[in-house]
PDB file of C-alpha atoms in Angstrom:
ATOM      1  CA  MET Y   1      43.418  79.395 270.210  1.00 41.00           C
ATOM      2  CA  THR Y   2      42.187  75.927 269.268  1.00 49.00           C
ATOM      3  CA  GLY Y   3      39.012  73.961 269.462  1.00 49.00           C
ATOM      4  CA  LEU Y   4      36.771  76.858 268.458  1.00 51.00           C
ATOM      5  CA  HIS Y   5      33.604  76.032 266.517  1.00 53.00           C
ATOM      6  CA  HIS Y   6      31.952  78.626 264.329  1.00 60.00           C
ATOM      7  CA  ASN Y   7      28.339  78.133 263.293  1.00 67.00           C
ATOM      8  CA  LEU Y   8      28.468  79.878 259.941  1.00 71.00           C
ATOM      9  CA  THR Y   9      25.909  80.069 257.187  1.00 77.00           C
ATOM     10  CA  GLU Y  10      26.977  78.869 253.723  1.00 78.00           C
ATOM     11  CA  THR Y  11      27.374  82.471 252.592  1.00 82.00           C
ATOM     12  CA  ALA Y  12      29.491  83.321 255.629  1.00 83.00           C
ATOM     13  CA  SER Y  13      31.515  80.120 255.157  1.00 79.00           C
ATOM     14  CA  ASP Y  14      32.236  81.026 251.535  1.00 80.00           C
ATOM     15  CA  ALA Y  15      33.341  84.497 252.604  1.00 85.00           C
ATOM     16  CA  ALA Y  16      35.561  83.059 255.358  1.00 83.00           C
ATOM     17  CA  ILE Y  17      37.190  80.593 252.941  1.00 82.00           C
ATOM     18  CA  ASP Y  18      37.758  83.369 250.435  1.00 85.00           C
ATOM     19  CA  THR Y  19      39.393  85.569 253.085  1.00 87.00           C
ATOM     20  CA  ALA Y  20      41.496  82.709 254.469  1.00 84.00           C
ATOM     21  CA  CYS Y  21      42.760  81.803 250.984  1.00 83.00           C
ATOM     22  CA  ARG Y  22      43.764  85.413 250.407  1.00 86.00           C
ATOM     23  CA  VAL Y  23      45.599  85.622 253.743  1.00 86.00           C
ATOM     24  CA  LEU Y  24      47.331  82.261 253.244  1.00 82.00           C
ATOM     25  CA  ARG Y  25      48.062  83.035 249.565  1.00 86.00           C
ATOM     26  CA  LEU Y  26      46.244  80.040 248.137  1.00 86.00           C
ATOM     27  CA  PRO Y  27      44.876  81.467 244.857  1.00 87.00           C
ATOM     28  CA  THR Y  28      44.073  78.108 243.249  1.00 85.00           C
ATOM     29  CA  MET Y  29      42.107  76.862 246.243  1.00 82.00           C
ATOM     30  CA  ARG Y  30      40.263  80.189 246.345  1.00 85.00           C
ATOM     31  CA  ALA Y  31      39.359  79.915 242.656  1.00 87.00           C
ATOM     32  CA  GLN Y  32      38.451  76.228 242.627  1.00 84.00           C
ATOM     33  CA  PHE Y  33      36.764  75.551 245.952  1.00 82.00           C
ATOM     34  CA  PRO Y  34      33.192  76.356 244.733  1.00 84.00           C
ATOM     35  CA  ASP Y  35      33.487  73.863 241.859  1.00 86.00           C
ATOM     36  CA  LEU Y  36      35.132  71.288 244.101  1.00 83.00           C
ATOM     37  CA  VAL Y  37      32.389  71.705 246.705  1.00 83.00           C
ATOM     38  CA  ALA Y  38      29.786  71.007 244.027  1.00 86.00           C
ATOM     39  CA  ARG Y  39      31.765  68.001 242.812  1.00 84.00           C
ATOM     40  CA  ALA Y  40      32.266  66.692 246.368  1.00 83.00           C
ATOM     41  CA  GLU Y  41      28.505  66.897 247.002  1.00 84.00           C
ATOM     42  CA  ARG Y  42      27.715  65.296 243.656  1.00 87.00           C
ATOM     43  CA  GLU Y  43      30.229  62.452 244.048  1.00 84.00           C
ATOM     44  CA  ARG Y  44      29.768  62.195 247.820  1.00 85.00           C
ATOM     45  CA  LEU Y  45      33.436  62.692 248.580  1.00 80.00           C
ATOM     46  CA  SER Y  46      34.549  62.293 252.163  1.00 83.00           C
ATOM     47  CA  TYR Y  47      35.904  65.280 254.069  1.00 81.00           C
ATOM     48  CA  ARG Y  48      39.389  63.830 253.593  1.00 83.00           C
ATOM     49  CA  GLY Y  49      38.802  63.357 249.879  1.00 82.00           C
ATOM     50  CA  TYR Y  50      37.586  66.925 249.445  1.00 80.00           C
ATOM     51  CA  LEU Y  51      40.532  68.342 251.405  1.00 83.00           C
ATOM     52  CA  ALA Y  52      42.965  66.211 249.396  1.00 86.00           C
ATOM     53  CA  GLU Y  53      41.484  67.485 246.102  1.00 84.00           C
ATOM     54  CA  LEU Y  54      41.810  71.080 247.246  1.00 84.00           C
ATOM     55  CA  LEU Y  55      45.421  70.701 248.414  1.00 86.00           C
ATOM     56  CA  MET Y  56      46.478  68.728 245.321  1.00 87.00           C
ATOM     57  CA  SER Y  57      45.014  71.357 242.993  1.00 87.00           C
ATOM     58  CA  GLU Y  58      47.003  74.063 244.807  1.00 86.00           C
ATOM     59  CA  CYS Y  59      50.245  72.039 244.647  1.00 88.00           C
ATOM     60  CA  GLU Y  60      49.803  71.226 240.952  1.00 89.00           C
ATOM     61  CA  ASP Y  61      49.114  74.843 240.072  1.00 89.00           C
ATOM     62  CA  ARG Y  62      52.141  76.027 242.064  1.00 89.00           C
ATOM     63  CA  ASP Y  63      54.341  73.532 240.197  1.00 90.00           C
ATOM     64  CA  ARG Y  64      52.963  74.849 236.905  1.00 91.00           C
ATOM     65  CA  ARG Y  65      53.608  78.470 237.872  1.00 91.00           C
ATOM     66  CA  ARG Y  66      57.148  77.656 239.030  1.00 92.00           C
ATOM     67  CA  SER Y  67      57.839  75.929 235.703  1.00 92.00           C
ATOM     68  CA  GLU Y  68      56.517  78.949 233.815  1.00 94.00           C
ATOM     69  CA  ARG Y  69      58.790  81.255 235.842  1.00 95.00           C
ATOM     70  CA  ARG Y  70      61.844  79.084 235.137  1.00 96.00           C
ATOM     71  CA  ILE Y  71      61.020  79.037 231.419  1.00 96.00           C
ATOM     72  CA  ARG Y  72      60.678  82.844 231.364  1.00 96.00           C
ATOM     73  CA  ALA Y  73      63.921  83.253 233.346  1.00 95.00           C
ATOM     74  CA  ALA Y  74      65.759  81.100 230.784  1.00 96.00           C
ATOM     75  CA  GLY Y  75      65.368  83.833 228.163  1.00 96.00           C
ATOM     76  CA  PHE Y  76      64.455  81.603 225.233  1.00 96.00           C
ATOM     77  CA  PRO Y  77      64.009  83.685 222.055  1.00 94.00           C
ATOM     78  CA  ARG Y  78      60.854  81.759 221.114  1.00 93.00           C
ATOM     79  CA  GLN Y  79      58.739  78.869 222.337  1.00 93.00           C
ATOM     80  CA  LYS Y  80      59.719  75.398 221.142  1.00 92.00           C
ATOM     81  CA  TRP Y  81      58.584  71.999 222.428  1.00 92.00           C
ATOM     82  CA  LEU Y  82      60.207  68.611 221.949  1.00 90.00           C
ATOM     83  CA  SER Y  83      56.796  67.187 221.037  1.00 87.00           C
ATOM     84  CA  ASP Y  84      56.776  69.435 217.942  1.00 86.00           C
ATOM     85  CA  PHE Y  85      60.224  68.345 216.745  1.00 83.00           C
ATOM     86  CA  ASN Y  86      60.118  66.612 213.352  1.00 73.00           C
ATOM     87  CA  CYS Y  87      61.807  63.323 214.248  1.00 67.00           C
ATOM     88  CA  SER Y  88      60.918  61.787 210.879  1.00 63.00           C
ATOM     89  CA  ALA Y  89      63.357  64.203 209.241  1.00 60.00           C
ATOM     90  CA  ASN Y  90      66.141  62.832 211.455  1.00 58.00           C
ATOM     91  CA  SER Y  91      65.737  59.074 211.406  1.00 54.00           C
ATOM     92  CA  ASN Y  92      69.409  58.153 211.975  1.00 57.00           C
ATOM     93  CA  GLY Y  93      68.977  57.341 215.658  1.00 59.00           C
ATOM     94  CA  VAL Y  94      68.223  60.938 216.700  1.00 78.00           C
ATOM     95  CA  PRO Y  95      64.666  60.263 218.043  1.00 81.00           C
ATOM     96  CA  ALA Y  96      65.931  57.634 220.495  1.00 85.00           C
ATOM     97  CA  VAL Y  97      68.710  59.920 221.727  1.00 90.00           C
ATOM     98  CA  VAL Y  98      66.309  62.860 222.107  1.00 90.00           C
ATOM     99  CA  ASN Y  99      63.858  60.714 224.083  1.00 90.00           C
ATOM    100  CA  ASN Y 100      66.690  59.773 226.427  1.00 92.00           C
ATOM    101  CA  LEU Y 101      67.786  63.407 226.790  1.00 95.00           C
ATOM    102  CA  ALA Y 102      64.193  64.433 227.554  1.00 94.00           C
ATOM    103  CA  THR Y 103      64.513  62.694 230.937  1.00 94.00           C
ATOM    104  CA  CYS Y 104      67.021  65.444 231.862  1.00 95.00           C
ATOM    105  CA  ASP Y 105      69.338  62.962 233.616  1.00 96.00           C
ATOM    106  CA  TRP Y 106      72.252  64.437 231.650  1.00 96.00           C
ATOM    107  CA  VAL Y 107      71.555  67.862 233.167  1.00 96.00           C
ATOM    108  CA  LYS Y 108      71.456  66.422 236.671  1.00 94.00           C
ATOM    109  CA  LYS Y 109      74.821  64.748 235.988  1.00 94.00           C
ATOM    110  CA  GLY Y 110      76.337  67.968 234.586  1.00 94.00           C
ATOM    111  CA  GLU Y 111      77.062  66.446 231.168  1.00 95.00           C
ATOM    112  CA  PRO Y 112      77.464  68.503 227.961  1.00 96.00           C
ATOM    113  CA  LEU Y 113      75.472  68.292 224.734  1.00 97.00           C
ATOM    114  CA  CYS Y 114      76.523  69.323 221.220  1.00 96.00           C
ATOM    115  CA  LEU Y 115      74.027  69.773 218.381  1.00 95.00           C
ATOM    116  CA  ILE Y 116      75.823  69.974 215.044  1.00 94.00           C
ATOM    117  CA  GLY Y 117      74.175  70.511 211.666  1.00 90.00           C
ATOM    118  CA  ASP Y 118      73.342  72.871 208.851  1.00 89.00           C
ATOM    119  CA  SER Y 119      70.803  75.675 209.043  1.00 85.00           C
ATOM    120  CA  GLY Y 120      67.186  74.523 209.170  1.00 83.00           C
ATOM    121  CA  THR Y 121      67.914  71.023 210.467  1.00 85.00           C
ATOM    122  CA  GLY Y 122      66.388  71.574 213.904  1.00 88.00           C
ATOM    123  CA  LYS Y 123      69.370  72.445 216.118  1.00 91.00           C
ATOM    124  CA  SER Y 124      67.811  75.504 217.736  1.00 92.00           C
ATOM    125  CA  HIS Y 125      64.472  73.734 218.071  1.00 94.00           C
ATOM    126  CA  LEU Y 126      66.153  70.885 219.945  1.00 94.00           C
ATOM    127  CA  LEU Y 127      68.246  73.273 222.029  1.00 96.00           C
ATOM    128  CA  ILE Y 128      65.213  75.285 223.171  1.00 96.00           C
ATOM    129  CA  GLY Y 129      63.015  72.194 223.504  1.00 96.00           C
ATOM    130  CA  LEU Y 130      65.517  70.366 225.709  1.00 97.00           C
ATOM    131  CA  GLY Y 131      66.139  73.539 227.696  1.00 97.00           C
ATOM    132  CA  THR Y 132      62.395  73.938 228.234  1.00 97.00           C
ATOM    133  CA  ALA Y 133      62.107  70.305 229.335  1.00 96.00           C
ATOM    134  CA  ALA Y 134      64.911  70.892 231.847  1.00 97.00           C
ATOM    135  CA  ALA Y 135      63.191  74.018 233.193  1.00 96.00           C
ATOM    136  CA  MET Y 136      59.943  72.085 233.606  1.00 95.00           C
ATOM    137  CA  ALA Y 137      61.884  69.367 235.458  1.00 94.00           C
ATOM    138  CA  GLY Y 138      62.999  71.937 238.039  1.00 94.00           C
ATOM    139  CA  CYS Y 139      66.381  72.955 236.604  1.00 96.00           C
ATOM    140  CA  ARG Y 140      67.661  76.521 236.354  1.00 96.00           C
ATOM    141  CA  VAL Y 141      68.277  77.212 232.664  1.00 97.00           C
ATOM    142  CA  ARG Y 142      69.770  80.106 230.729  1.00 97.00           C
ATOM    143  CA  HIS Y 143      69.768  80.565 226.937  1.00 97.00           C
ATOM    144  CA  ALA Y 144      72.188  82.845 225.090  1.00 96.00           C
ATOM    145  CA  LEU Y 145      73.404  83.456 221.560  1.00 95.00           C
ATOM    146  CA  ALA Y 146      77.166  82.921 221.434  1.00 94.00           C
ATOM    147  CA  ALA Y 147      77.951  86.396 220.069  1.00 92.00           C
ATOM    148  CA  LYS Y 148      75.701  88.146 222.616  1.00 94.00           C
ATOM    149  CA  LEU Y 149      77.184  86.128 225.469  1.00 95.00           C
ATOM    150  CA  VAL Y 150      80.714  87.110 224.440  1.00 94.00           C
ATOM    151  CA  ASN Y 151      79.697  90.763 224.119  1.00 94.00           C
ATOM    152  CA  GLU Y 152      78.200  90.627 227.625  1.00 96.00           C
ATOM    153  CA  LEU Y 153      81.417  89.130 228.989  1.00 96.00           C
ATOM    154  CA  VAL Y 154      83.561  91.794 227.287  1.00 94.00           C
ATOM    155  CA  GLU Y 155      81.358  94.585 228.682  1.00 95.00           C
ATOM    156  CA  ALA Y 156      81.500  92.994 232.130  1.00 95.00           C
ATOM    157  CA  ALA Y 157      85.296  92.859 231.949  1.00 95.00           C
ATOM    158  CA  ASP Y 158      85.447  96.542 230.987  1.00 94.00           C
ATOM    159  CA  GLU Y 159      83.268  97.333 234.011  1.00 94.00           C
ATOM    160  CA  LYS Y 160      85.363  95.047 236.254  1.00 94.00           C
ATOM    161  CA  GLN Y 161      82.359  92.745 236.726  1.00 95.00           C
ATOM    162  CA  LEU Y 162      83.682  89.720 234.809  1.00 93.00           C
ATOM    163  CA  SER Y 163      84.049  87.412 237.812  1.00 93.00           C
ATOM    164  CA  LYS Y 164      80.467  88.099 238.923  1.00 94.00           C
ATOM    165  CA  THR Y 165      79.117  87.536 235.405  1.00 94.00           C
ATOM    166  CA  ILE Y 166      81.021  84.268 234.965  1.00 93.00           C
ATOM    167  CA  ALA Y 167      79.827  83.117 238.393  1.00 92.00           C
ATOM    168  CA  ARG Y 168      76.222  83.965 237.453  1.00 92.00           C
ATOM    169  CA  TYR Y 169      76.438  81.847 234.317  1.00 93.00           C
ATOM    170  CA  GLY Y 170      78.197  79.176 236.339  1.00 90.00           C
ATOM    171  CA  ARG Y 171      75.324  78.774 238.781  1.00 91.00           C
ATOM    172  CA  VAL Y 172      72.568  77.732 236.388  1.00 96.00           C
ATOM    173  CA  ASP Y 173      72.021  73.992 235.929  1.00 97.00           C
ATOM    174  CA  LEU Y 174      71.968  74.222 232.130  1.00 97.00           C
ATOM    175  CA  LEU Y 175      73.517  76.876 229.897  1.00 97.00           C
ATOM    176  CA  CYS Y 176      72.250  76.742 226.291  1.00 98.00           C
ATOM    177  CA  ILE Y 177      74.522  78.498 223.781  1.00 96.00           C
ATOM    178  CA  ASP Y 178      73.120  78.881 220.273  1.00 96.00           C
ATOM    179  CA  GLU Y 179      74.822  79.889 217.012  1.00 92.00           C
ATOM    180  CA  LEU Y 180      78.309  78.912 218.125  1.00 92.00           C
ATOM    181  CA  GLY Y 181      80.475  78.909 215.027  1.00 82.00           C
ATOM    182  CA  TYR Y 182      78.618  81.555 213.018  1.00 81.00           C
ATOM    183  CA  LEU Y 183      81.065  84.346 213.842  1.00 82.00           C
ATOM    184  CA  GLU Y 184      84.798  84.551 214.414  1.00 85.00           C
ATOM    185  CA  LEU Y 185      85.654  85.569 217.974  1.00 88.00           C
ATOM    186  CA  ASP Y 186      88.666  87.684 218.808  1.00 89.00           C
ATOM    187  CA  ARG Y 187      91.141  86.147 221.211  1.00 89.00           C
ATOM    188  CA  ARG Y 188      89.888  88.112 224.213  1.00 91.00           C
ATOM    189  CA  GLY Y 189      86.256  87.148 223.670  1.00 91.00           C
ATOM    190  CA  ALA Y 190      87.168  83.522 222.982  1.00 92.00           C
ATOM    191  CA  GLU Y 191      89.190  83.308 226.194  1.00 93.00           C
ATOM    192  CA  MET Y 192      86.292  84.735 228.224  1.00 93.00           C
ATOM    193  CA  LEU Y 193      83.881  82.207 226.746  1.00 94.00           C
ATOM    194  CA  PHE Y 194      86.403  79.509 227.622  1.00 93.00           C
ATOM    195  CA  GLN Y 195      86.372  80.774 231.224  1.00 93.00           C
ATOM    196  CA  VAL Y 196      82.600  80.293 231.355  1.00 94.00           C
ATOM    197  CA  LEU Y 197      82.964  76.726 230.069  1.00 93.00           C
ATOM    198  CA  THR Y 198      85.751  76.026 232.556  1.00 91.00           C
ATOM    199  CA  GLU Y 199      83.623  77.365 235.420  1.00 89.00           C
ATOM    200  CA  ARG Y 200      80.938  74.809 234.525  1.00 89.00           C
ATOM    201  CA  GLU Y 201      83.183  71.856 233.655  1.00 84.00           C
ATOM    202  CA  GLU Y 202      81.955  68.542 235.127  1.00 80.00           C
ATOM    203  CA  LYS Y 203      79.635  70.481 237.467  1.00 89.00           C
ATOM    204  CA  ASN Y 204      76.826  71.973 235.401  1.00 94.00           C
ATOM    205  CA  SER Y 205      75.685  71.196 231.879  1.00 96.00           C
ATOM    206  CA  VAL Y 206      76.358  73.167 228.717  1.00 96.00           C
ATOM    207  CA  ALA Y 207      74.372  72.571 225.533  1.00 97.00           C
ATOM    208  CA  ILE Y 208      75.535  74.180 222.296  1.00 96.00           C
ATOM    209  CA  ALA Y 209      74.168  74.381 218.769  1.00 96.00           C
ATOM    210  CA  SER Y 210      76.588  74.948 215.899  1.00 95.00           C
ATOM    211  CA  ASN Y 211      76.419  74.932 212.115  1.00 91.00           C
ATOM    212  CA  GLU Y 212      80.102  73.938 211.991  1.00 90.00           C
ATOM    213  CA  SER Y 213      81.626  70.539 212.612  1.00 90.00           C
ATOM    214  CA  PHE Y 214      84.333  70.508 215.271  1.00 91.00           C
ATOM    215  CA  GLY Y 215      86.996  70.652 212.553  1.00 88.00           C
ATOM    216  CA  GLY Y 216      85.618  74.007 211.437  1.00 90.00           C
ATOM    217  CA  TRP Y 217      85.689  75.607 214.874  1.00 91.00           C
ATOM    218  CA  THR Y 218      89.142  77.038 214.170  1.00 90.00           C
ATOM    219  CA  LYS Y 219      87.241  79.747 212.260  1.00 87.00           C
ATOM    220  CA  THR Y 220      85.585  80.780 215.543  1.00 88.00           C
ATOM    221  CA  PHE Y 221      88.438  80.033 217.942  1.00 90.00           C
ATOM    222  CA  THR Y 222      91.449  81.044 215.873  1.00 88.00           C
ATOM    223  CA  ASP Y 223      93.968  79.841 218.475  1.00 90.00           C
ATOM    224  CA  PRO Y 224      94.291  76.076 217.758  1.00 91.00           C
ATOM    225  CA  ARG Y 225      95.161  75.195 221.365  1.00 93.00           C
ATOM    226  CA  LEU Y 226      92.223  77.172 222.731  1.00 93.00           C
ATOM    227  CA  CYS Y 227      89.938  75.597 220.127  1.00 93.00           C
ATOM    228  CA  ALA Y 228      91.074  72.102 221.142  1.00 94.00           C
ATOM    229  CA  ALA Y 229      90.477  72.918 224.823  1.00 93.00           C
ATOM    230  CA  VAL Y 230      86.952  74.206 224.089  1.00 93.00           C
ATOM    231  CA  VAL Y 231      86.077  71.094 222.079  1.00 94.00           C
ATOM    232  CA  ASP Y 232      87.449  68.920 224.889  1.00 93.00           C
ATOM    233  CA  ARG Y 233      85.244  70.600 227.496  1.00 91.00           C
ATOM    234  CA  LEU Y 234      82.136  70.394 225.333  1.00 93.00           C
ATOM    235  CA  THR Y 235      82.526  66.724 224.417  1.00 92.00           C
ATOM    236  CA  PHE Y 236      83.956  65.003 227.513  1.00 91.00           C
ATOM    237  CA  ASN Y 237      81.308  62.570 228.819  1.00 90.00           C
ATOM    238  CA  GLY Y 238      78.818  64.343 226.583  1.00 93.00           C
ATOM    239  CA  THR Y 239      76.315  63.618 223.825  1.00 95.00           C
ATOM    240  CA  ILE Y 240      76.801  64.678 220.201  1.00 94.00           C
ATOM    241  CA  ILE Y 241      73.817  64.860 217.866  1.00 93.00           C
ATOM    242  CA  GLU Y 242      74.318  65.492 214.153  1.00 90.00           C
ATOM    243  CA  THR Y 243      71.113  66.922 212.724  1.00 86.00           C
ATOM    244  CA  GLY Y 244      72.339  66.579 209.152  1.00 79.00           C
ATOM    245  CA  THR Y 245      72.554  68.833 206.124  1.00 70.00           C
ATOM    246  CA  GLU Y 246      69.027  68.806 204.687  1.00 68.00           C
ATOM    247  CA  SER Y 247      66.860  71.670 205.869  1.00 64.00           C
ATOM    248  CA  TYR Y 248      63.393  70.412 206.769  1.00 58.00           C
ATOM    249  CA  ARG Y 249      62.192  74.033 206.884  1.00 58.00           C
ATOM    250  CA  LEU Y 250      63.063  74.274 203.178  1.00 56.00           C
ATOM    251  CA  ALA Y 251      61.471  70.887 202.542  1.00 54.00           C
ATOM    252  CA  GLN Y 252      58.255  72.006 204.269  1.00 59.00           C
ATOM    253  CA  THR Y 253      58.146  75.189 202.178  1.00 60.00           C
ATOM    254  CA  LYS Y 254      58.604  73.230 198.966  1.00 56.00           C
ATOM    255  CA  ALA Y 255      55.908  70.744 200.031  1.00 55.00           C
ATOM    256  CA  LYS Y 256      53.444  73.578 200.704  1.00 62.00           C
ATOM    257  CA  GLN Y 257      54.178  75.170 197.338  1.00 59.00           C
ATOM    258  CA  GLN Y 258      53.741  71.818 195.618  1.00 59.00           C
ATOM    259  CA  ALA Y 259      50.417  71.271 197.379  1.00 60.00           C
ATOM    260  CA  LYS Y 260      49.092  74.593 196.051  1.00 63.00           C
ATOM    261  CA  LYS Y 261      49.734  73.576 192.437  1.00 60.00           C
TER     262      LYS Y 261
END
């Protein structure tokens, strides 16, 4: 039925808008329309202007909620933002590279990223920060510690669910693997991790953080040929950032202690 006109009082109109927003699942419009009405009257907005403000507020809030859901789904162990990264502690070209990576073009192209450096130099911060930026840009992201990921793959294999698990990790746009190189992997676990990397090769991005240079990865992947293949997949057409050897966490602690004296 079209063309109907309802002569409603302001109170009845407010109630009708509230009900319509509930039925149409427009929570932001429902919450904001009283304030926007007042603003429209104050600023003498046209009907079109008022409607545009309402619809834009709903769209913006939906985008925000979708971003929040993608960030939660990524499984980051803690919240880290690129804006909080201490670029001054990494002045050897790292800020420019990070700014370029923040555009997330590398994720859209399916390119890999390797963050190499000692403990406390910002690898995990960058890994989570870049992963969060990708999630906010609309990408599906998943974060995992290397050892936990391997354990999950081994358990999946024992339950004859390995193919499904590998496929699940293969579907996300960006897989962030932290603490690669901290523990030695047995051959079975290493081969399963290699399968995950192969599933994603030149299709979807992998970002890793490691405290070992590539030459030291033979401690993690004890088969030299497998180690070489893993390094090849994680570096081909990719970006390598060396965060250095000086822990800025330790430097901050020392600075705080010095300030108290």
